[in-house]
Amino acid sequence: MTQRGICSRREADRYIEQGLVRVNGEVISQLGTRVAPDVKIELARAAQQQQAQLVTIMLNKPVGYVSTQPEPGYLPAIQLVTAANQFEDRGQRLKFRDGLSVVGRLDIESQGLLLFTQDGRLAKRIIGEQFTTEKEYLVRVTGGYLDEARLKLLRHGLSLDGEPLKPAQVEYINDDQLRFVLTEGKKRQIRRMCDLVNLRVVGLKRVRIGGLRLGNLPEGKWRFVQAEELVRMEMRGA
């Protein structure tokens, strides 16, 4: 079920225990049941309704916050997800933060679009190895004139952790700013890529994940991601 993108592993276990999964029309209630790869797997309406209630939000993370549970002395970005920090009120209220997981981290020195979701399917579509969801960043750098040779290396030709990087879109915006579009997410990837061509990153902001754009969301504020936005992400292959 997880491989087909029907639900997360945890959700699959819960739905099976509740008798909400059918394989070729037969209800499956035993965890770990093996089935042929070509069978038809369906969720009962009750499971579909549970999925429809799963929440996804976007936060404009400021510098100084970490994406996940930090070491003592660091602030997790989830602390900003409060009623007072909600932006663009459409009558929706966050009843609880339980189950909200970060999708695609940003390091403490970076800012911009950070997603939290209760939907394991969305998380897999964005960060799963078999998917190629684009992440777009605006990056300020120092290190002198960026000639065509270094720009070409940033686009394709660098390796990290002993592995070649996938091709990236890298555009020169002005004397100190670049636009990166990546389809992978190694730890501190852009900063390390720039180090390899003797550039130092002094500012990094994520502005897009798939079809979701940061837009006018103020720094430190969050809002709900609407169902139609998630549909657009799927249409773009997220």
PDB file of N, CA and C in Angstrom, residues 11 31 38 61-62 78 84 88 95 134 146 155 158 222 234:
ATOM      1  N   GLU A  11      -0.503   4.350   8.562  1.00  0.00           N
ATOM      2  CA  GLU A  11      -1.921   4.413   8.203  1.00  0.00           C
ATOM      3  C   GLU A  11      -2.416   3.061   7.699  1.00  0.00           C
ATOM      4  N   LEU A  31      -2.487  -8.053   9.731  1.00  0.00           N
ATOM      5  CA  LEU A  31      -1.281  -7.285   9.410  1.00  0.00           C
ATOM      6  C   LEU A  31      -0.232  -8.200   8.794  1.00  0.00           C
ATOM      7  N   ASP A  38      -0.166  -7.545  -8.706  1.00  0.00           N
ATOM      8  CA  ASP A  38      -1.177  -7.042  -9.636  1.00  0.00           C
ATOM      9  C   ASP A  38      -2.586  -7.011  -9.045  1.00  0.00           C
ATOM     10  N   LYS A  61       9.779  29.811   7.502  1.00  0.00           N
ATOM     11  CA  LYS A  61      10.718  29.640   8.612  1.00  0.00           C
ATOM     12  C   LYS A  61      11.763  30.757   8.632  1.00  0.00           C
ATOM     13  N   PRO A  62      11.922  31.414   9.767  1.00  0.00           N
ATOM     14  CA  PRO A  62      13.009  32.394   9.877  1.00  0.00           C
ATOM     15  C   PRO A  62      14.347  31.704  10.143  1.00  0.00           C
ATOM     16  N   ILE A  78       8.375  24.087  14.624  1.00  0.00           N
ATOM     17  CA  ILE A  78       6.990  23.748  14.942  1.00  0.00           C
ATOM     18  C   ILE A  78       6.436  24.654  16.044  1.00  0.00           C
ATOM     19  N   ALA A  84      -1.803  32.354  17.085  1.00  0.00           N
ATOM     20  CA  ALA A  84      -1.429  33.755  16.886  1.00  0.00           C
ATOM     21  C   ALA A  84      -0.642  33.967  15.601  1.00  0.00           C
ATOM     22  N   GLU A  88      -3.765  34.293   6.713  1.00  0.00           N
ATOM     23  CA  GLU A  88      -4.772  34.024   5.688  1.00  0.00           C
ATOM     24  C   GLU A  88      -5.879  33.127   6.243  1.00  0.00           C
ATOM     25  N   LYS A  95      -6.603  22.097  15.085  1.00  0.00           N
ATOM     26  CA  LYS A  95      -7.094  21.552  16.344  1.00  0.00           C
ATOM     27  C   LYS A  95      -5.954  20.963  17.178  1.00  0.00           C
ATOM     28  N   GLU A 134      10.602  19.290  -7.618  1.00  0.00           N
ATOM     29  CA  GLU A 134      11.523  20.417  -7.651  1.00  0.00           C
ATOM     30  C   GLU A 134      11.427  21.236  -6.359  1.00  0.00           C
ATOM     31  N   LEU A 146      31.193  35.099 -10.874  1.00  0.00           N
ATOM     32  CA  LEU A 146      30.853  33.708 -11.178  1.00  0.00           C
ATOM     33  C   LEU A 146      30.954  33.503 -12.686  1.00  0.00           C
ATOM     34  N   ARG A 155      25.641  23.434 -12.296  1.00  0.00           N
ATOM     35  CA  ARG A 155      24.495  22.831 -12.976  1.00  0.00           C
ATOM     36  C   ARG A 155      24.650  21.323 -13.100  1.00  0.00           C
ATOM     37  N   LEU A 158      29.321  18.165 -10.249  1.00  0.00           N
ATOM     38  CA  LEU A 158      29.830  18.069  -8.881  1.00  0.00           C
ATOM     39  C   LEU A 158      29.389  16.767  -8.222  1.00  0.00           C
ATOM     40  N   TRP A 222       2.339  31.004   9.314  1.00  0.00           N
ATOM     41  CA  TRP A 222       2.000  29.748   8.654  1.00  0.00           C
ATOM     42  C   TRP A 222       0.558  29.832   8.137  1.00  0.00           C
ATOM     43  N   GLU A 234       0.268  17.277  -7.522  1.00  0.00           N
ATOM     44  CA  GLU A 234       0.191  15.957  -8.150  1.00  0.00           C
ATOM     45  C   GLU A 234       0.263  16.060  -9.663  1.00  0.00           C
TER      46      GLU A 234
END
